[in-house]
């Protein structure tokens, strides 16, 4: 029989208190799923975690809230996202690689402050619905301020590592003086240094979008400030070849040569890497966001994530703004490794369910520089967690919950999403703001943006109302 959590006035009873003693049927800990455990949430953090009887005895003043049929697990961490691309995500289907030149850059240049906020709020809500309590945003090319992205994340309740793009080249030509780039970078790091939900980060879209000196300076500033330096690396064959022609080095080799590769570096994709570059990643301490759905939809290759993990390279999973569904992301991550590498080697486990769960939670947090903040249910960590309904046909019978979460679970089972101890979504919907109104406003805004953006698709027509050439358009060179 399905056992539902009692609710009061449409909201879950007892799940919005500042201090809670929760007893789920299953609890996902770093060592794996366990039963008969309890968690105390207090002040937005996990205060106590342990055997249910011990935790309850140590907190006699708290009413124990039993959660039958539920798994309590850490919120997922999206190690690579583009929150301001939500208006155009469905335009990427069937397109050849480097779509940023034909879709993302033209579209984002048409986002004013209001559109920037709406796009980011929609993407942030999608992320929470998909089980992500934290996203690492790689920055926007919109002329609007990234403050709009930060405001959207705070309004929706999503934890965010917020990138500021620090490019100083466009198509190989000077775009901004380095002094201006560094001044903006320092201001960005200072602006969000103590924010509860927003962690500042600096980004260079791709190494070819910056001079050697700026690559070095931005990465060094991040190292000194304890912030993450983000860039897309070795994603498309065309970009690797341009780097070889222009700089005589592959993009990842270039980062190493200019001193921009280190523990503060978070590299998106790394899907075209040589054995020597894998050694560079391992020895530098840099982190990688493995983005399997992006490889499926619009990439040239699948990153050798299993080999990276075996080498000890810091690794998280990212959506790249494709679809915000953490369970499908884990399934895609395992399946892409199996099809690309496992079958040929006779590897029937491809890491096992526990590996992909770890990379989607604690691994992503570590890659994003938030390993001490989120990604696991442990005392002192922020109370970013999900309640997942296991009392559904898809999960029965259960023999290995870790594998089942990777292969069988789906977004519809996410009953509650908490960030910093606050209930942000209940059954996919916000409790404190009007989700339906946001959808209506965002849909209208998206139509207006796409109608004016000089988007060029190779396959298929633009939505009704778009005025651009629908097929076989030749894209101009656009700087990422």
mmCIF file of C-alpha atoms in Angstrom, residues 86-436:
data_model
loop_
_atom_site.group_PDB
_atom_site.id
_atom_site.type_symbol
_atom_site.label_atom_id
_atom_site.label_comp_id
_atom_site.label_asym_id
_atom_site.label_seq_id
_atom_site.Cartn_x
_atom_site.Cartn_y
_atom_site.Cartn_z
ATOM 1 C CA UNK A 86 16.601 27.823 -20.951
ATOM 2 C CA UNK A 87 14.691 29.720 -23.665
ATOM 3 C CA UNK A 88 16.580 27.915 -26.435
ATOM 4 C CA UNK A 89 17.349 24.434 -25.126
ATOM 5 C CA UNK A 90 14.905 22.767 -27.529
ATOM 6 C CA UNK A 91 16.620 24.406 -30.524
ATOM 7 C CA UNK A 92 19.740 22.259 -30.094
ATOM 8 C CA UNK A 93 18.195 18.971 -31.212
ATOM 9 C CA UNK A 94 19.727 17.440 -34.329
ATOM 10 C CA UNK A 95 22.314 20.196 -34.725
ATOM 11 C CA UNK A 96 26.022 19.657 -35.461
ATOM 12 C CA UNK A 97 28.599 20.578 -32.861
ATOM 13 C CA UNK A 98 29.636 24.095 -31.808
ATOM 14 C CA UNK A 99 26.015 25.181 -31.629
ATOM 15 C CA UNK A 100 27.059 28.032 -29.334
ATOM 16 C CA UNK A 101 28.135 29.889 -32.461
ATOM 17 C CA UNK A 102 24.726 29.572 -34.138
ATOM 18 C CA UNK A 103 22.296 29.419 -31.201
ATOM 19 C CA UNK A 104 23.555 30.283 -27.722
ATOM 20 C CA UNK A 105 25.615 33.404 -28.397
ATOM 21 C CA UNK A 106 23.009 35.033 -30.699
ATOM 22 C CA UNK A 107 20.196 34.193 -28.280
ATOM 23 C CA UNK A 108 21.945 35.329 -25.098
ATOM 24 C CA UNK A 109 22.896 38.648 -26.696
ATOM 25 C CA UNK A 110 19.149 39.362 -26.922
ATOM 26 C CA UNK A 111 18.486 38.856 -23.206
ATOM 27 C CA UNK A 112 17.894 42.121 -21.387
ATOM 28 C CA UNK A 113 17.748 42.278 -17.590
ATOM 29 C CA UNK A 114 14.145 41.089 -17.383
ATOM 30 C CA UNK A 115 14.672 38.270 -19.867
ATOM 31 C CA UNK A 116 17.850 37.269 -18.057
ATOM 32 C CA UNK A 117 15.931 36.980 -14.801
ATOM 33 C CA UNK A 118 13.045 35.032 -16.322
ATOM 34 C CA UNK A 119 15.322 32.609 -18.137
ATOM 35 C CA UNK A 120 17.351 31.990 -14.996
ATOM 36 C CA UNK A 121 14.310 31.548 -12.766
ATOM 37 C CA UNK A 122 12.837 29.018 -15.172
ATOM 38 C CA UNK A 123 16.130 27.100 -15.347
ATOM 39 C CA UNK A 124 16.563 27.223 -11.561
ATOM 40 C CA UNK A 125 13.087 25.803 -11.026
ATOM 41 C CA UNK A 126 13.769 23.080 -13.612
ATOM 42 C CA UNK A 127 16.958 22.205 -11.760
ATOM 43 C CA UNK A 128 15.178 21.847 -8.420
ATOM 44 C CA UNK A 129 12.421 19.765 -10.043
ATOM 45 C CA UNK A 130 15.111 17.446 -11.350
ATOM 46 C CA UNK A 131 16.663 16.993 -7.905
ATOM 47 C CA UNK A 132 19.550 19.445 -8.253
ATOM 48 C CA UNK A 133 19.988 21.585 -5.159
ATOM 49 C CA UNK A 134 23.219 23.129 -6.494
ATOM 50 C CA UNK A 135 24.268 24.178 -9.989
ATOM 51 C CA UNK A 136 27.574 25.493 -11.283
ATOM 52 C CA UNK A 137 26.737 28.192 -13.834
ATOM 53 C CA UNK A 138 29.423 28.889 -16.426
ATOM 54 C CA UNK A 139 28.443 32.521 -17.025
ATOM 55 C CA UNK A 140 26.333 34.367 -19.563
ATOM 56 C CA UNK A 141 27.084 36.325 -22.720
ATOM 57 C CA UNK A 142 24.058 38.545 -22.125
ATOM 58 C CA UNK A 143 24.752 42.270 -21.743
ATOM 59 C CA UNK A 144 22.666 42.121 -18.552
ATOM 60 C CA UNK A 145 24.221 41.823 -15.119
ATOM 61 C CA UNK A 146 24.885 38.433 -13.551
ATOM 62 C CA UNK A 147 23.176 39.909 -10.493
ATOM 63 C CA UNK A 148 19.934 38.982 -12.234
ATOM 64 C CA UNK A 149 21.012 35.329 -12.262
ATOM 65 C CA UNK A 150 21.941 35.498 -8.584
ATOM 66 C CA UNK A 151 18.610 37.087 -7.718
ATOM 67 C CA UNK A 152 16.741 34.395 -9.646
ATOM 68 C CA UNK A 153 18.568 31.620 -7.789
ATOM 69 C CA UNK A 154 17.860 33.207 -4.416
ATOM 70 C CA UNK A 155 14.176 33.704 -5.245
ATOM 71 C CA UNK A 156 13.745 30.088 -6.314
ATOM 72 C CA UNK A 157 16.029 28.763 -3.570
ATOM 73 C CA UNK A 158 18.799 27.144 -5.621
ATOM 74 C CA UNK A 159 22.433 27.068 -4.501
ATOM 75 C CA UNK A 160 24.639 28.406 -7.290
ATOM 76 C CA UNK A 161 28.304 28.727 -8.184
ATOM 77 C CA UNK A 162 28.007 31.832 -10.376
ATOM 78 C CA UNK A 163 30.515 32.374 -13.152
ATOM 79 C CA UNK A 164 31.497 35.735 -14.607
ATOM 80 C CA UNK A 165 32.887 35.513 -18.145
ATOM 81 C CA UNK A 166 36.318 37.161 -18.381
ATOM 82 C CA UNK A 167 37.125 36.839 -22.092
ATOM 83 C CA UNK A 168 39.430 39.432 -23.625
ATOM 84 C CA UNK A 169 39.472 38.125 -27.215
ATOM 85 C CA UNK A 170 36.770 37.747 -29.867
ATOM 86 C CA UNK A 171 37.662 35.701 -32.951
ATOM 87 C CA UNK A 172 41.322 36.203 -32.117
ATOM 88 C CA UNK A 173 41.022 39.990 -31.891
ATOM 89 C CA UNK A 174 41.242 42.153 -28.736
ATOM 90 C CA UNK A 175 37.836 42.637 -27.144
ATOM 91 C CA UNK A 176 38.510 44.223 -23.736
ATOM 92 C CA UNK A 177 41.635 45.523 -22.003
ATOM 93 C CA UNK A 178 42.964 43.072 -19.437
ATOM 94 C CA UNK A 179 42.829 45.739 -16.723
ATOM 95 C CA UNK A 180 39.087 46.123 -17.261
ATOM 96 C CA UNK A 181 38.592 42.356 -17.230
ATOM 97 C CA UNK A 182 40.479 41.950 -13.969
ATOM 98 C CA UNK A 183 38.718 44.871 -12.296
ATOM 99 C CA UNK A 184 35.331 43.330 -13.110
ATOM 100 C CA UNK A 185 36.567 39.948 -11.918
ATOM 101 C CA UNK A 186 37.715 41.294 -8.564
ATOM 102 C CA UNK A 187 34.435 43.147 -8.081
ATOM 103 C CA UNK A 188 32.460 39.978 -8.832
ATOM 104 C CA UNK A 189 34.412 37.918 -6.321
ATOM 105 C CA UNK A 190 33.978 40.601 -3.661
ATOM 106 C CA UNK A 191 30.257 41.105 -4.390
ATOM 107 C CA UNK A 192 29.284 37.502 -3.600
ATOM 108 C CA UNK A 193 31.997 36.579 -1.106
ATOM 109 C CA UNK A 194 29.633 36.117 1.832
ATOM 110 C CA UNK A 195 26.321 35.268 0.149
ATOM 111 C CA UNK A 196 24.455 32.332 1.679
ATOM 112 C CA UNK A 197 23.457 30.683 -1.614
ATOM 113 C CA UNK A 198 25.664 32.240 -4.300
ATOM 114 C CA UNK A 199 29.363 31.373 -4.561
ATOM 115 C CA UNK A 200 31.331 33.550 -7.039
ATOM 116 C CA UNK A 201 33.431 32.050 -9.806
ATOM 117 C CA UNK A 202 35.332 33.337 -12.833
ATOM 118 C CA UNK A 203 35.074 31.849 -16.304
ATOM 119 C CA UNK A 204 36.698 32.063 -19.703
ATOM 120 C CA UNK A 205 34.394 30.535 -22.284
ATOM 121 C CA UNK A 206 37.130 28.613 -24.115
ATOM 122 C CA UNK A 207 40.905 29.132 -23.937
ATOM 123 C CA UNK A 208 40.911 30.641 -27.449
ATOM 124 C CA UNK A 209 38.720 33.485 -26.108
ATOM 125 C CA UNK A 210 41.561 34.882 -23.954
ATOM 126 C CA UNK A 211 45.190 35.813 -24.266
ATOM 127 C CA UNK A 212 47.795 33.764 -22.450
ATOM 128 C CA UNK A 213 48.254 36.526 -19.905
ATOM 129 C CA UNK A 214 44.553 36.776 -19.119
ATOM 130 C CA UNK A 215 44.195 33.001 -18.799
ATOM 131 C CA UNK A 216 47.009 33.038 -16.264
ATOM 132 C CA UNK A 217 45.744 36.113 -14.399
ATOM 133 C CA UNK A 218 42.139 34.935 -14.062
ATOM 134 C CA UNK A 219 43.153 31.463 -12.887
ATOM 135 C CA UNK A 220 45.639 32.967 -10.425
ATOM 136 C CA UNK A 221 43.001 35.319 -9.033
ATOM 137 C CA UNK A 222 40.673 32.369 -8.463
ATOM 138 C CA UNK A 223 43.442 30.441 -6.728
ATOM 139 C CA UNK A 224 44.152 33.365 -4.393
ATOM 140 C CA UNK A 225 40.461 33.952 -3.650
ATOM 141 C CA UNK A 226 39.532 30.303 -3.152
ATOM 142 C CA UNK A 227 37.133 30.485 -6.110
ATOM 143 C CA UNK A 228 36.679 28.177 -9.085
ATOM 144 C CA UNK A 229 38.046 29.015 -12.539
ATOM 145 C CA UNK A 230 35.745 27.569 -15.209
ATOM 146 C CA UNK A 231 36.293 26.938 -18.896
ATOM 147 C CA UNK A 232 35.086 24.622 -21.663
ATOM 148 C CA UNK A 233 37.930 22.395 -22.767
ATOM 149 C CA UNK A 234 38.572 19.920 -25.611
ATOM 150 C CA UNK A 235 34.851 19.576 -26.338
ATOM 151 C CA UNK A 236 34.779 19.892 -30.131
ATOM 152 C CA UNK A 237 37.272 18.716 -32.720
ATOM 153 C CA UNK A 238 37.094 22.082 -34.497
ATOM 154 C CA UNK A 239 38.164 23.979 -31.388
ATOM 155 C CA UNK A 240 41.051 21.585 -30.725
ATOM 156 C CA UNK A 241 42.270 22.061 -34.277
ATOM 157 C CA UNK A 242 41.938 25.869 -34.113
ATOM 158 C CA UNK A 243 44.031 25.852 -30.955
ATOM 159 C CA UNK A 244 46.700 23.734 -32.641
ATOM 160 C CA UNK A 245 46.827 26.129 -35.601
ATOM 161 C CA UNK A 246 46.716 29.358 -33.593
ATOM 162 C CA UNK A 247 48.683 28.456 -30.457
ATOM 163 C CA UNK A 248 50.549 25.269 -31.469
ATOM 164 C CA UNK A 249 49.028 23.525 -28.459
ATOM 165 C CA UNK A 250 45.815 21.682 -27.700
ATOM 166 C CA UNK A 251 43.512 23.711 -25.376
ATOM 167 C CA UNK A 252 44.272 21.652 -22.284
ATOM 168 C CA UNK A 253 48.005 21.774 -23.008
ATOM 169 C CA UNK A 254 47.728 25.545 -23.381
ATOM 170 C CA UNK A 255 46.129 25.901 -19.935
ATOM 171 C CA UNK A 256 48.982 23.914 -18.427
ATOM 172 C CA UNK A 257 51.635 25.983 -20.215
ATOM 173 C CA UNK A 258 50.238 29.346 -19.059
ATOM 174 C CA UNK A 259 49.768 28.167 -15.462
ATOM 175 C CA UNK A 260 45.963 28.094 -15.532
ATOM 176 C CA UNK A 261 45.590 24.435 -14.601
ATOM 177 C CA UNK A 262 45.285 23.635 -10.904
ATOM 178 C CA UNK A 263 42.953 22.609 -8.069
ATOM 179 C CA UNK A 264 40.938 25.798 -8.635
ATOM 180 C CA UNK A 265 40.193 24.791 -12.248
ATOM 181 C CA UNK A 266 36.868 23.243 -13.278
ATOM 182 C CA UNK A 267 36.907 22.002 -16.864
ATOM 183 C CA UNK A 268 33.673 21.340 -18.720
ATOM 184 C CA UNK A 269 33.540 18.340 -21.084
ATOM 185 C CA UNK A 270 37.189 17.231 -21.628
ATOM 186 C CA UNK A 271 35.742 14.748 -24.086
ATOM 187 C CA UNK A 272 38.713 14.758 -26.495
ATOM 188 C CA UNK A 273 41.713 14.048 -24.292
ATOM 189 C CA UNK A 274 44.992 12.282 -24.976
ATOM 190 C CA UNK A 275 46.786 10.006 -22.492
ATOM 191 C CA UNK A 276 49.212 12.847 -21.816
ATOM 192 C CA UNK A 277 46.357 15.230 -21.074
ATOM 193 C CA UNK A 278 44.842 12.756 -18.629
ATOM 194 C CA UNK A 279 48.156 12.854 -16.798
ATOM 195 C CA UNK A 280 48.031 16.665 -16.788
ATOM 196 C CA UNK A 281 44.583 16.541 -15.213
ATOM 197 C CA UNK A 282 45.647 14.030 -12.590
ATOM 198 C CA UNK A 283 48.868 15.824 -11.656
ATOM 199 C CA UNK A 284 47.345 19.321 -11.560
ATOM 200 C CA UNK A 285 44.423 18.487 -9.271
ATOM 201 C CA UNK A 286 41.978 20.077 -11.711
ATOM 202 C CA UNK A 287 38.336 18.977 -11.744
ATOM 203 C CA UNK A 288 36.228 17.851 -14.701
ATOM 204 C CA UNK A 289 32.502 18.041 -15.324
ATOM 205 C CA UNK A 290 31.495 14.947 -17.302
ATOM 206 C CA UNK A 291 28.476 15.945 -19.402
ATOM 207 C CA UNK A 292 27.113 12.793 -21.068
ATOM 208 C CA UNK A 293 23.834 14.208 -22.377
ATOM 209 C CA UNK A 294 25.715 17.062 -24.034
ATOM 210 C CA UNK A 295 27.895 14.464 -25.759
ATOM 211 C CA UNK A 296 24.786 12.618 -26.939
ATOM 212 C CA UNK A 297 23.059 15.730 -28.228
ATOM 213 C CA UNK A 298 25.787 17.947 -29.620
ATOM 214 C CA UNK A 299 29.313 16.733 -28.953
ATOM 215 C CA UNK A 300 32.085 14.975 -30.816
ATOM 216 C CA UNK A 301 32.967 12.366 -28.185
ATOM 217 C CA UNK A 302 32.282 10.959 -24.707
ATOM 218 C CA UNK A 303 34.762 11.841 -21.984
ATOM 219 C CA UNK A 304 36.612 8.804 -20.568
ATOM 220 C CA UNK A 305 35.022 9.328 -17.167
ATOM 221 C CA UNK A 306 35.754 5.845 -15.813
ATOM 222 C CA UNK A 307 39.424 6.233 -16.628
ATOM 223 C CA UNK A 308 39.440 9.696 -15.079
ATOM 224 C CA UNK A 309 37.879 8.325 -11.916
ATOM 225 C CA UNK A 310 40.388 5.456 -11.782
ATOM 226 C CA UNK A 311 43.243 7.970 -12.102
ATOM 227 C CA UNK A 312 41.903 9.962 -9.155
ATOM 228 C CA UNK A 313 40.853 12.977 -11.208
ATOM 229 C CA UNK A 314 38.176 15.036 -9.447
ATOM 230 C CA UNK A 315 34.955 14.410 -11.331
ATOM 231 C CA UNK A 316 31.344 15.573 -11.248
ATOM 232 C CA UNK A 317 28.344 15.237 -13.555
ATOM 233 C CA UNK A 318 26.913 18.184 -15.478
ATOM 234 C CA UNK A 319 23.866 18.788 -17.648
ATOM 235 C CA UNK A 320 25.347 21.614 -19.751
ATOM 236 C CA UNK A 321 21.811 23.004 -19.689
ATOM 237 C CA UNK A 322 20.441 20.083 -21.726
ATOM 238 C CA UNK A 323 17.777 18.747 -19.368
ATOM 239 C CA UNK A 324 17.594 19.120 -15.624
ATOM 240 C CA UNK A 325 16.791 15.581 -14.564
ATOM 241 C CA UNK A 326 19.406 14.123 -12.233
ATOM 242 C CA UNK A 327 18.205 10.527 -12.385
ATOM 243 C CA UNK A 328 18.286 10.529 -16.196
ATOM 244 C CA UNK A 329 21.691 12.192 -16.034
ATOM 245 C CA UNK A 330 23.128 9.347 -13.941
ATOM 246 C CA UNK A 331 21.612 6.782 -16.275
ATOM 247 C CA UNK A 332 23.099 8.598 -19.288
ATOM 248 C CA UNK A 333 26.484 8.859 -17.569
ATOM 249 C CA UNK A 334 26.663 5.110 -16.969
ATOM 250 C CA UNK A 335 25.198 4.193 -20.367
ATOM 251 C CA UNK A 336 27.572 6.453 -22.303
ATOM 252 C CA UNK A 337 30.578 4.869 -20.581
ATOM 253 C CA UNK A 338 29.226 1.394 -21.237
ATOM 254 C CA UNK A 339 28.622 2.031 -24.940
ATOM 255 C CA UNK A 340 31.817 4.005 -25.536
ATOM 256 C CA UNK A 341 34.276 2.004 -23.441
ATOM 257 C CA UNK A 342 32.748 -0.784 -21.355
ATOM 258 C CA UNK A 343 31.442 -3.074 -24.071
ATOM 259 C CA UNK A 344 34.732 -3.195 -25.933
ATOM 260 C CA UNK A 345 36.607 -4.018 -22.723
ATOM 261 C CA UNK A 346 34.095 -6.533 -21.394
ATOM 262 C CA UNK A 347 33.383 -4.244 -18.404
ATOM 263 C CA UNK A 348 29.925 -5.279 -17.229
ATOM 264 C CA UNK A 349 29.752 -2.992 -14.192
ATOM 265 C CA UNK A 350 31.138 0.305 -15.551
ATOM 266 C CA UNK A 351 31.720 1.613 -12.064
ATOM 267 C CA UNK A 352 28.524 0.337 -10.476
ATOM 268 C CA UNK A 353 25.570 2.332 -9.198
ATOM 269 C CA UNK A 354 27.434 3.615 -6.146
ATOM 270 C CA UNK A 355 30.030 5.398 -8.306
ATOM 271 C CA UNK A 356 27.474 7.343 -10.306
ATOM 272 C CA UNK A 357 25.532 8.304 -7.193
ATOM 273 C CA UNK A 358 28.747 9.573 -5.617
ATOM 274 C CA UNK A 359 29.775 11.561 -8.695
ATOM 275 C CA UNK A 360 26.304 13.109 -8.982
ATOM 276 C CA UNK A 361 26.360 14.306 -5.368
ATOM 277 C CA UNK A 362 29.603 14.588 -3.390
ATOM 278 C CA UNK A 363 31.757 14.372 -6.516
ATOM 279 C CA UNK A 364 29.991 17.293 -8.123
ATOM 280 C CA UNK A 365 30.217 19.329 -4.938
ATOM 281 C CA UNK A 366 33.939 18.676 -4.703
ATOM 282 C CA UNK A 367 34.461 19.566 -8.371
ATOM 283 C CA UNK A 368 32.591 22.844 -7.865
ATOM 284 C CA UNK A 369 34.627 23.801 -4.792
ATOM 285 C CA UNK A 370 31.748 23.057 -2.398
ATOM 286 C CA UNK A 371 32.901 19.753 -0.948
ATOM 287 C CA UNK A 372 32.788 21.074 2.610
ATOM 288 C CA UNK A 373 29.381 22.685 2.081
ATOM 289 C CA UNK A 374 27.027 20.303 0.310
ATOM 290 C CA UNK A 375 26.777 17.004 -1.560
ATOM 291 C CA UNK A 376 26.463 14.642 1.404
ATOM 292 C CA UNK A 377 24.357 14.086 4.508
ATOM 293 C CA UNK A 378 26.863 14.681 7.276
ATOM 294 C CA UNK A 379 26.993 16.888 10.395
ATOM 295 C CA UNK A 380 28.041 20.429 9.546
ATOM 296 C CA UNK A 381 27.030 20.251 5.888
ATOM 297 C CA UNK A 382 24.198 22.403 4.575
ATOM 298 C CA UNK A 383 20.874 20.587 4.694
ATOM 299 C CA UNK A 384 20.443 20.250 0.928
ATOM 300 C CA UNK A 385 18.462 17.054 0.453
ATOM 301 C CA UNK A 386 15.640 15.225 -1.282
ATOM 302 C CA UNK A 387 12.826 12.984 -0.122
ATOM 303 C CA UNK A 388 12.326 10.331 -2.791
ATOM 304 C CA UNK A 389 9.243 8.103 -2.898
ATOM 305 C CA UNK A 390 10.371 4.480 -3.149
ATOM 306 C CA UNK A 391 6.883 3.048 -2.736
ATOM 307 C CA UNK A 392 6.254 2.839 -6.484
ATOM 308 C CA UNK A 393 6.142 -0.111 -8.910
ATOM 309 C CA UNK A 394 9.380 0.902 -10.619
ATOM 310 C CA UNK A 395 11.370 0.336 -7.435
ATOM 311 C CA UNK A 396 9.884 -3.025 -6.445
ATOM 312 C CA UNK A 397 11.255 -5.494 -5.652
ATOM 313 C CA UNK A 398 14.459 -3.876 -4.427
ATOM 314 C CA UNK A 399 17.728 -5.795 -4.343
ATOM 315 C CA UNK A 400 20.404 -3.126 -4.797
ATOM 316 C CA UNK A 401 19.127 0.383 -4.114
ATOM 317 C CA UNK A 402 22.214 2.160 -5.459
ATOM 318 C CA UNK A 403 21.928 0.535 -8.878
ATOM 319 C CA UNK A 404 18.155 0.951 -8.860
ATOM 320 C CA UNK A 405 18.437 4.695 -8.294
ATOM 321 C CA UNK A 406 20.733 4.978 -11.315
ATOM 322 C CA UNK A 407 18.791 2.681 -13.632
ATOM 323 C CA UNK A 408 15.156 2.788 -12.501
ATOM 324 C CA UNK A 409 14.365 5.928 -10.500
ATOM 325 C CA UNK A 410 12.866 8.997 -12.137
ATOM 326 C CA UNK A 411 12.144 12.629 -11.388
ATOM 327 C CA UNK A 412 8.472 12.019 -10.596
ATOM 328 C CA UNK A 413 9.532 10.225 -7.399
ATOM 329 C CA UNK A 414 11.122 13.375 -5.933
ATOM 330 C CA UNK A 415 8.521 14.394 -3.391
ATOM 331 C CA UNK A 416 10.347 17.190 -1.577
ATOM 332 C CA UNK A 417 13.413 19.332 -2.276
ATOM 333 C CA UNK A 418 15.221 21.112 0.559
ATOM 334 C CA UNK A 419 18.016 23.682 0.282
ATOM 335 C CA UNK A 420 19.669 24.949 3.471
ATOM 336 C CA UNK A 421 16.949 23.198 5.463
ATOM 337 C CA UNK A 422 14.127 25.075 3.727
ATOM 338 C CA UNK A 423 11.466 23.195 1.775
ATOM 339 C CA UNK A 424 11.753 24.690 -1.717
ATOM 340 C CA UNK A 425 9.500 22.353 -3.728
ATOM 341 C CA UNK A 426 6.738 19.960 -2.814
ATOM 342 C CA UNK A 427 5.832 17.445 -5.544
ATOM 343 C CA UNK A 428 7.634 19.639 -8.053
ATOM 344 C CA UNK A 429 5.878 22.896 -7.228
ATOM 345 C CA UNK A 430 6.947 25.908 -5.143
ATOM 346 C CA UNK A 431 5.100 26.684 -1.938
ATOM 347 C CA UNK A 432 5.914 30.386 -1.655
ATOM 348 C CA UNK A 433 5.626 31.747 -5.191
ATOM 349 C CA UNK A 434 3.439 31.237 -8.254
ATOM 350 C CA UNK A 435 4.999 28.671 -10.584
ATOM 351 C CA UNK A 436 2.170 28.813 -13.122
#
